Amino acid sequence: MIDTHCHLDFPHFDADRAAVWQRAQAVGVVGGVVPGVCLRDFGRVVALRGPGMWIALGLHPGFLADHPPDALAQLESWLRRDRPVAVGEIGLDHLLSPETHARQLSLLEDQLRLAADFRLPVVLHVRRAHDMMVSVLRRISFRQGGIVHAFGGSLQQAEAYVKLGFCLGIGGVVTYERSRRIRQVAAALPEEALVVETDAPDLTPAAHHGERNEPAFLPEVVAVLAALRQTDPERIRMVTARNARRVLGLQGI
Ligand SMILES: [Zn+2]
């Protein structure tokens, strides 16, 4: 299994980071992708890189106040120097205040162009803005693909992303019975489009509800996904790891 989205740089893991990763490896997580969300965290993100631990760097739409005026130029220097596997996480979050939407959009477009220049895929955070995201990707002819993390859209929206070379990240939300729509979508998606993630420390799966999420809980997502798709967990492990390697160009393990 590859956890395609875990924020192991966050302070939530300061006390036991090494133990968290050991627990993940003990249950079969062979790799993880840590996406940076703002410049002040990038040093910590880069320091985590190692065998089976890849990084992405990007300016998250939920942290606009933390991105200085020259943030894009600084991001470009980080990309040039530290060569992450993707630009991310970046995106559009329309659950946040409408006054932020225009700034979110311009930041997204700038970073998509930067990713295209560096020939890197992207890790996207998208809430209530899938149609707009798809139209932006089409408008600027973004061809590097990537992952739409914690995907919560419709099957039709998923198919639009797949056509653009994206995989959809399935995480803890799918483990809740009340998540009817995402369960239906997860069951119906083409196998080549599936990747799994925890989004640790957030989006904890049902069996650990209320706890800090961590990559060691990824097998619970895989088990639910296997049940929904009437296949065995081993197949989901294999297919999602292969998809993650393909879409992010992961090498090393
Ligand atoms: Zn995230």
mmCIF file of C-alpha atoms and ligand atoms in Angstrom:
data_model
loop_
_atom_site.group_PDB
_atom_site.id
_atom_site.type_symbol
_atom_site.label_atom_id
_atom_site.label_comp_id
_atom_site.label_asym_id
_atom_site.label_seq_id
_atom_site.Cartn_x
_atom_site.Cartn_y
_atom_site.Cartn_z
ATOM 1 C CA MET A 1 0.000 0.000 0.000
ATOM 2 C CA ILE A 2 1.052 3.560 -0.698
ATOM 3 C CA ASP A 3 -0.516 6.322 1.404
ATOM 4 C CA THR A 4 -0.709 9.010 -1.287
ATOM 5 C CA HIS A 5 -1.593 11.809 1.132
ATOM 6 C CA CYS A 6 -0.313 12.013 4.715
ATOM 7 C CA HIS A 7 0.787 15.191 6.506
ATOM 8 C CA LEU A 8 3.520 13.618 8.560
ATOM 9 C CA ASP A 9 5.274 16.999 8.808
ATOM 10 C CA PHE A 10 2.415 18.394 10.926
ATOM 11 C CA PRO A 11 3.104 19.028 14.634
ATOM 12 C CA HIS A 12 0.512 16.350 15.486
ATOM 13 C CA PHE A 13 3.311 13.840 14.869
ATOM 14 C CA ASP A 14 6.169 15.645 16.606
ATOM 15 C CA ALA A 15 6.078 13.357 19.638
ATOM 16 C CA ASP A 16 6.081 10.006 17.812
ATOM 17 C CA ARG A 17 6.804 10.486 14.096
ATOM 18 C CA ALA A 18 9.209 7.544 13.760
ATOM 19 C CA ALA A 19 6.870 5.216 15.653
ATOM 20 C CA VAL A 20 3.947 6.301 13.459
ATOM 21 C CA TRP A 21 5.845 5.310 10.330
ATOM 22 C CA GLN A 22 7.006 2.025 11.871
ATOM 23 C CA ARG A 23 3.403 1.140 12.709
ATOM 24 C CA ALA A 24 2.420 1.886 9.107
ATOM 25 C CA GLN A 25 5.176 -0.303 7.706
ATOM 26 C CA ALA A 26 4.196 -3.090 10.098
ATOM 27 C CA VAL A 27 0.728 -3.275 8.489
ATOM 28 C CA GLY A 28 2.032 -3.203 4.917
ATOM 29 C CA VAL A 29 2.273 0.491 4.020
ATOM 30 C CA VAL A 30 5.380 0.521 1.837
ATOM 31 C CA GLY A 31 5.330 4.189 0.875
ATOM 32 C CA GLY A 32 3.881 7.594 1.622
ATOM 33 C CA VAL A 33 3.550 10.982 -0.036
ATOM 34 C CA VAL A 34 3.795 14.050 2.210
ATOM 35 C CA PRO A 35 2.306 17.183 0.590
ATOM 36 C CA GLY A 36 3.439 20.568 1.856
ATOM 37 C CA VAL A 37 0.764 23.233 2.324
ATOM 38 C CA CYS A 38 2.688 26.447 2.970
ATOM 39 C CA LEU A 39 6.241 27.760 2.638
ATOM 40 C CA ARG A 40 7.112 27.780 6.330
ATOM 41 C CA ASP A 41 6.532 23.991 6.438
ATOM 42 C CA PHE A 42 8.582 23.086 3.368
ATOM 43 C CA GLY A 43 11.852 22.614 5.269
ATOM 44 C CA ARG A 44 10.202 20.039 7.519
ATOM 45 C CA VAL A 45 8.566 18.322 4.527
ATOM 46 C CA VAL A 46 11.834 18.066 2.609
ATOM 47 C CA ALA A 47 13.574 16.666 5.696
ATOM 48 C CA LEU A 48 11.108 13.745 5.739
ATOM 49 C CA ARG A 49 12.076 12.538 2.297
ATOM 50 C CA GLY A 50 13.692 9.105 2.228
ATOM 51 C CA PRO A 51 13.265 5.595 0.827
ATOM 52 C CA GLY A 52 9.517 5.105 0.304
ATOM 53 C CA MET A 53 8.784 8.645 1.499
ATOM 54 C CA TRP A 54 8.107 11.103 -1.299
ATOM 55 C CA ILE A 55 7.148 14.750 -1.051
ATOM 56 C CA ALA A 56 5.043 17.320 -2.885
ATOM 57 C CA LEU A 57 5.297 21.083 -2.415
ATOM 58 C CA GLY A 58 2.509 23.584 -2.996
ATOM 59 C CA LEU A 59 0.527 26.542 -1.686
ATOM 60 C CA HIS A 60 -2.783 25.317 -0.244
ATOM 61 C CA PRO A 61 -5.951 27.388 -0.859
ATOM 62 C CA GLY A 62 -6.890 27.073 2.806
ATOM 63 C CA PHE A 63 -3.787 28.975 3.972
ATOM 64 C CA LEU A 64 -3.971 32.130 1.827
ATOM 65 C CA ALA A 65 -3.006 34.378 4.726
ATOM 66 C CA ASP A 66 0.243 32.409 5.138
ATOM 67 C CA HIS A 67 1.398 32.864 1.537
ATOM 68 C CA PRO A 68 3.569 36.019 1.192
ATOM 69 C CA PRO A 69 3.400 38.208 -1.956
ATOM 70 C CA ASP A 70 6.449 36.462 -3.459
ATOM 71 C CA ALA A 71 5.207 32.962 -2.528
ATOM 72 C CA LEU A 72 5.112 31.774 -6.129
ATOM 73 C CA ALA A 73 8.738 32.764 -6.755
ATOM 74 C CA GLN A 74 9.737 31.051 -3.510
ATOM 75 C CA LEU A 75 7.828 27.906 -4.507
ATOM 76 C CA GLU A 76 9.646 27.912 -7.830
ATOM 77 C CA SER A 77 13.017 27.972 -6.026
ATOM 78 C CA TRP A 78 11.945 25.034 -3.853
ATOM 79 C CA LEU A 79 10.832 23.070 -6.926
ATOM 80 C CA ARG A 80 14.107 23.773 -8.685
ATOM 81 C CA ARG A 81 16.232 22.851 -5.699
ATOM 82 C CA ASP A 82 14.325 20.005 -4.077
ATOM 83 C CA ARG A 83 12.563 18.305 -7.004
ATOM 84 C CA PRO A 84 9.396 16.990 -5.338
ATOM 85 C CA VAL A 85 7.295 14.326 -7.124
ATOM 86 C CA ALA A 86 4.383 16.775 -7.528
ATOM 87 C CA VAL A 87 3.165 20.320 -6.954
ATOM 88 C CA GLY A 88 0.651 20.174 -4.123
ATOM 89 C CA GLU A 89 -1.340 20.419 -2.361
ATOM 90 C CA ILE A 90 -3.012 23.141 -4.357
ATOM 91 C CA GLY A 91 -6.630 23.679 -5.305
ATOM 92 C CA LEU A 92 -9.997 25.311 -4.845
ATOM 93 C CA ASP A 93 -11.997 25.202 -1.633
ATOM 94 C CA HIS A 94 -15.446 26.707 -2.041
ATOM 95 C CA LEU A 95 -16.455 25.778 1.479
ATOM 96 C CA LEU A 96 -14.225 28.703 2.478
ATOM 97 C CA SER A 97 -15.416 32.319 2.390
ATOM 98 C CA PRO A 98 -16.457 33.585 -1.085
ATOM 99 C CA GLU A 99 -14.110 36.580 -0.716
ATOM 100 C CA THR A 100 -11.197 34.160 -1.032
ATOM 101 C CA HIS A 101 -12.340 32.445 -4.232
ATOM 102 C CA ALA A 102 -10.758 34.830 -6.759
ATOM 103 C CA ARG A 103 -7.400 34.694 -4.981
ATOM 104 C CA GLN A 104 -7.653 30.886 -4.724
ATOM 105 C CA LEU A 105 -8.246 30.690 -8.451
ATOM 106 C CA SER A 106 -5.309 32.874 -9.460
ATOM 107 C CA LEU A 107 -2.996 31.001 -7.080
ATOM 108 C CA LEU A 108 -4.179 27.699 -8.548
ATOM 109 C CA GLU A 109 -3.640 28.794 -12.142
ATOM 110 C CA ASP A 110 -0.158 30.132 -11.376
ATOM 111 C CA GLN A 111 0.804 26.839 -9.732
ATOM 112 C CA LEU A 112 -0.648 24.699 -12.538
ATOM 113 C CA ARG A 113 1.505 26.657 -14.990
ATOM 114 C CA LEU A 114 4.517 26.190 -12.753
ATOM 115 C CA ALA A 115 3.832 22.440 -12.556
ATOM 116 C CA ALA A 116 3.542 22.294 -16.353
ATOM 117 C CA ASP A 117 6.879 24.147 -16.701
ATOM 118 C CA PHE A 118 8.534 21.612 -14.389
ATOM 119 C CA ARG A 119 6.645 18.718 -16.049
ATOM 120 C CA LEU A 120 5.274 17.688 -12.659
ATOM 121 C CA PRO A 121 1.854 16.248 -11.764
ATOM 122 C CA VAL A 122 -0.267 17.990 -9.137
ATOM 123 C CA VAL A 123 -1.994 16.984 -5.909
ATOM 124 C CA LEU A 124 -5.356 18.743 -5.822
ATOM 125 C CA HIS A 125 -7.546 19.736 -2.876
ATOM 126 C CA VAL A 126 -11.051 20.430 -4.221
ATOM 127 C CA ARG A 127 -14.198 21.078 -2.213
ATOM 128 C CA ARG A 128 -17.475 22.097 -3.866
ATOM 129 C CA ALA A 129 -15.533 23.254 -6.935
ATOM 130 C CA HIS A 130 -15.015 20.193 -9.150
ATOM 131 C CA ASP A 131 -16.707 21.613 -12.245
ATOM 132 C CA MET A 132 -14.649 24.777 -11.994
ATOM 133 C CA MET A 133 -11.448 22.776 -11.443
ATOM 134 C CA VAL A 134 -12.098 20.621 -14.496
ATOM 135 C CA SER A 135 -12.769 23.720 -16.608
ATOM 136 C CA VAL A 136 -9.528 25.370 -15.390
ATOM 137 C CA LEU A 137 -7.506 22.224 -16.186
ATOM 138 C CA ARG A 138 -9.029 22.156 -19.674
ATOM 139 C CA ARG A 139 -8.655 25.879 -20.272
ATOM 140 C CA ILE A 140 -4.942 25.903 -19.536
ATOM 141 C CA SER A 141 -4.460 22.491 -21.227
ATOM 142 C CA PHE A 142 -2.846 20.951 -18.160
ATOM 143 C CA ARG A 143 -1.467 17.586 -19.217
ATOM 144 C CA GLN A 144 0.651 16.378 -16.314
ATOM 145 C CA GLY A 145 -2.227 14.723 -14.428
ATOM 146 C CA GLY A 146 -2.005 13.921 -10.739
ATOM 147 C CA ILE A 147 -4.314 13.080 -7.859
ATOM 148 C CA VAL A 148 -7.579 14.665 -6.725
ATOM 149 C CA HIS A 149 -7.158 13.970 -3.034
ATOM 150 C CA ALA A 150 -10.081 13.021 -0.734
ATOM 151 C CA PHE A 151 -12.334 12.938 -3.754
ATOM 152 C CA GLY A 152 -15.946 13.788 -2.897
ATOM 153 C CA GLY A 153 -17.484 14.558 -6.279
ATOM 154 C CA SER A 154 -19.815 12.682 -8.605
ATOM 155 C CA LEU A 155 -19.011 9.801 -10.931
ATOM 156 C CA GLN A 156 -19.390 12.152 -13.885
ATOM 157 C CA GLN A 157 -16.864 14.574 -12.366
ATOM 158 C CA ALA A 158 -14.529 11.654 -11.617
ATOM 159 C CA GLU A 159 -14.693 10.585 -15.246
ATOM 160 C CA ALA A 160 -13.795 14.102 -16.374
ATOM 161 C CA TYR A 161 -10.693 13.998 -14.157
ATOM 162 C CA VAL A 162 -9.749 10.541 -15.424
ATOM 163 C CA LYS A 163 -9.835 11.835 -18.991
ATOM 164 C CA LEU A 164 -7.398 14.546 -17.910
ATOM 165 C CA GLY A 165 -4.964 11.942 -16.544
ATOM 166 C CA PHE A 166 -5.924 12.088 -12.868
ATOM 167 C CA CYS A 167 -6.459 9.462 -10.197
ATOM 168 C CA LEU A 168 -8.971 9.938 -7.388
ATOM 169 C CA GLY A 169 -7.808 9.658 -3.790
ATOM 170 C CA ILE A 170 -10.077 7.517 -1.600
ATOM 171 C CA GLY A 171 -9.661 7.890 2.158
ATOM 172 C CA GLY A 172 -11.330 7.548 5.534
ATOM 173 C CA VAL A 173 -14.632 9.139 4.479
ATOM 174 C CA VAL A 174 -15.481 5.981 2.511
ATOM 175 C CA THR A 175 -15.444 3.913 5.728
ATOM 176 C CA TYR A 176 -18.595 5.631 7.059
ATOM 177 C CA GLU A 177 -21.879 4.015 6.061
ATOM 178 C CA ARG A 178 -23.537 7.415 5.800
ATOM 179 C CA SER A 179 -21.114 8.412 2.991
ATOM 180 C CA ARG A 180 -23.500 6.933 0.447
ATOM 181 C CA ARG A 181 -22.519 8.947 -2.574
ATOM 182 C CA ILE A 182 -18.762 8.574 -2.238
ATOM 183 C CA ARG A 183 -19.256 4.839 -1.578
ATOM 184 C CA GLN A 184 -21.211 4.507 -4.825
ATOM 185 C CA VAL A 185 -18.574 6.470 -6.707
ATOM 186 C CA ALA A 186 -15.731 4.434 -5.160
ATOM 187 C CA ALA A 187 -17.479 1.225 -6.193
ATOM 188 C CA ALA A 188 -17.974 2.397 -9.780
ATOM 189 C CA LEU A 189 -14.661 4.110 -10.594
ATOM 190 C CA PRO A 190 -12.398 2.462 -13.143
ATOM 191 C CA GLU A 191 -9.706 0.467 -11.370
ATOM 192 C CA GLU A 192 -6.901 2.454 -13.040
ATOM 193 C CA ALA A 193 -8.201 5.640 -11.373
ATOM 194 C CA LEU A 194 -8.020 4.512 -7.743
ATOM 195 C CA VAL A 195 -5.410 5.545 -5.210
ATOM 196 C CA VAL A 196 -5.733 5.387 -1.432
ATOM 197 C CA GLU A 197 -4.748 7.872 1.247
ATOM 198 C CA THR A 198 -5.270 8.692 4.896
ATOM 199 C CA ASP A 199 -4.926 12.516 4.909
ATOM 200 C CA ALA A 200 -3.451 11.947 8.372
ATOM 201 C CA PRO A 201 -3.913 13.552 10.869
ATOM 202 C CA ASP A 202 -7.427 14.302 9.499
ATOM 203 C CA LEU A 203 -10.292 12.209 8.032
ATOM 204 C CA THR A 204 -9.891 9.332 10.490
ATOM 205 C CA PRO A 205 -11.651 6.105 9.393
ATOM 206 C CA ALA A 206 -14.762 4.927 11.228
ATOM 207 C CA ALA A 207 -13.083 2.320 13.439
ATOM 208 C CA HIS A 208 -10.861 5.036 14.966
ATOM 209 C CA HIS A 209 -13.394 7.862 14.942
ATOM 210 C CA GLY A 210 -12.286 10.724 17.210
ATOM 211 C CA GLU A 211 -8.618 9.728 17.170
ATOM 212 C CA ARG A 212 -5.709 11.270 15.313
ATOM 213 C CA ASN A 213 -5.493 9.610 11.905
ATOM 214 C CA GLU A 214 -2.234 7.929 10.876
ATOM 215 C CA PRO A 215 -0.960 5.885 7.901
ATOM 216 C CA ALA A 216 -1.294 2.630 9.882
ATOM 217 C CA PHE A 217 -5.082 2.991 9.470
ATOM 218 C CA LEU A 218 -4.830 2.736 5.676
ATOM 219 C CA PRO A 219 -5.757 -0.994 5.610
ATOM 220 C CA GLU A 220 -9.238 -0.005 6.871
ATOM 221 C CA VAL A 221 -9.766 2.145 3.786
ATOM 222 C CA VAL A 222 -8.473 -0.676 1.583
ATOM 223 C CA ALA A 223 -10.775 -3.225 3.261
ATOM 224 C CA VAL A 224 -13.882 -1.066 2.733
ATOM 225 C CA LEU A 225 -12.914 -0.318 -0.843
ATOM 226 C CA ALA A 226 -12.434 -4.035 -1.518
ATOM 227 C CA ALA A 227 -15.838 -4.857 -0.027
ATOM 228 C CA LEU A 228 -17.584 -2.111 -2.014
ATOM 229 C CA ARG A 229 -15.958 -3.313 -5.221
ATOM 230 C CA GLN A 230 -16.483 -7.004 -4.389
ATOM 231 C CA THR A 231 -12.855 -7.853 -4.744
ATOM 232 C CA ASP A 232 -10.129 -8.798 -2.286
ATOM 233 C CA PRO A 233 -7.998 -6.332 -0.328
ATOM 234 C CA GLU A 234 -4.826 -7.753 -1.852
ATOM 235 C CA ARG A 235 -5.985 -6.688 -5.302
ATOM 236 C CA ILE A 236 -6.812 -3.156 -4.072
ATOM 237 C CA ARG A 237 -3.388 -2.902 -2.445
ATOM 238 C CA MET A 238 -1.647 -3.937 -5.629
ATOM 239 C CA VAL A 239 -3.715 -1.845 -8.042
ATOM 240 C CA THR A 240 -3.686 1.362 -5.987
ATOM 241 C CA ALA A 241 0.075 1.169 -5.418
ATOM 242 C CA ARG A 242 0.628 0.646 -9.129
ATOM 243 C CA ASN A 243 -1.627 3.615 -9.956
ATOM 244 C CA ALA A 244 0.174 5.839 -7.445
ATOM 245 C CA ARG A 245 3.545 4.921 -8.939
ATOM 246 C CA ARG A 246 2.288 5.656 -12.438
ATOM 247 C CA VAL A 247 0.459 8.920 -11.823
ATOM 248 C CA LEU A 248 3.162 10.480 -9.615
ATOM 249 C CA GLY A 249 6.127 8.808 -11.325
ATOM 250 C CA LEU A 250 7.241 7.332 -7.991
ATOM 251 C CA GLN A 251 10.585 5.578 -7.984
ATOM 252 C CA GLY A 252 12.824 3.997 -5.418
ATOM 253 C CA ILE A 253 10.820 1.095 -3.953
HETATM 254 ZN ZN ZN B 1 -4.026 17.375 2.745
#
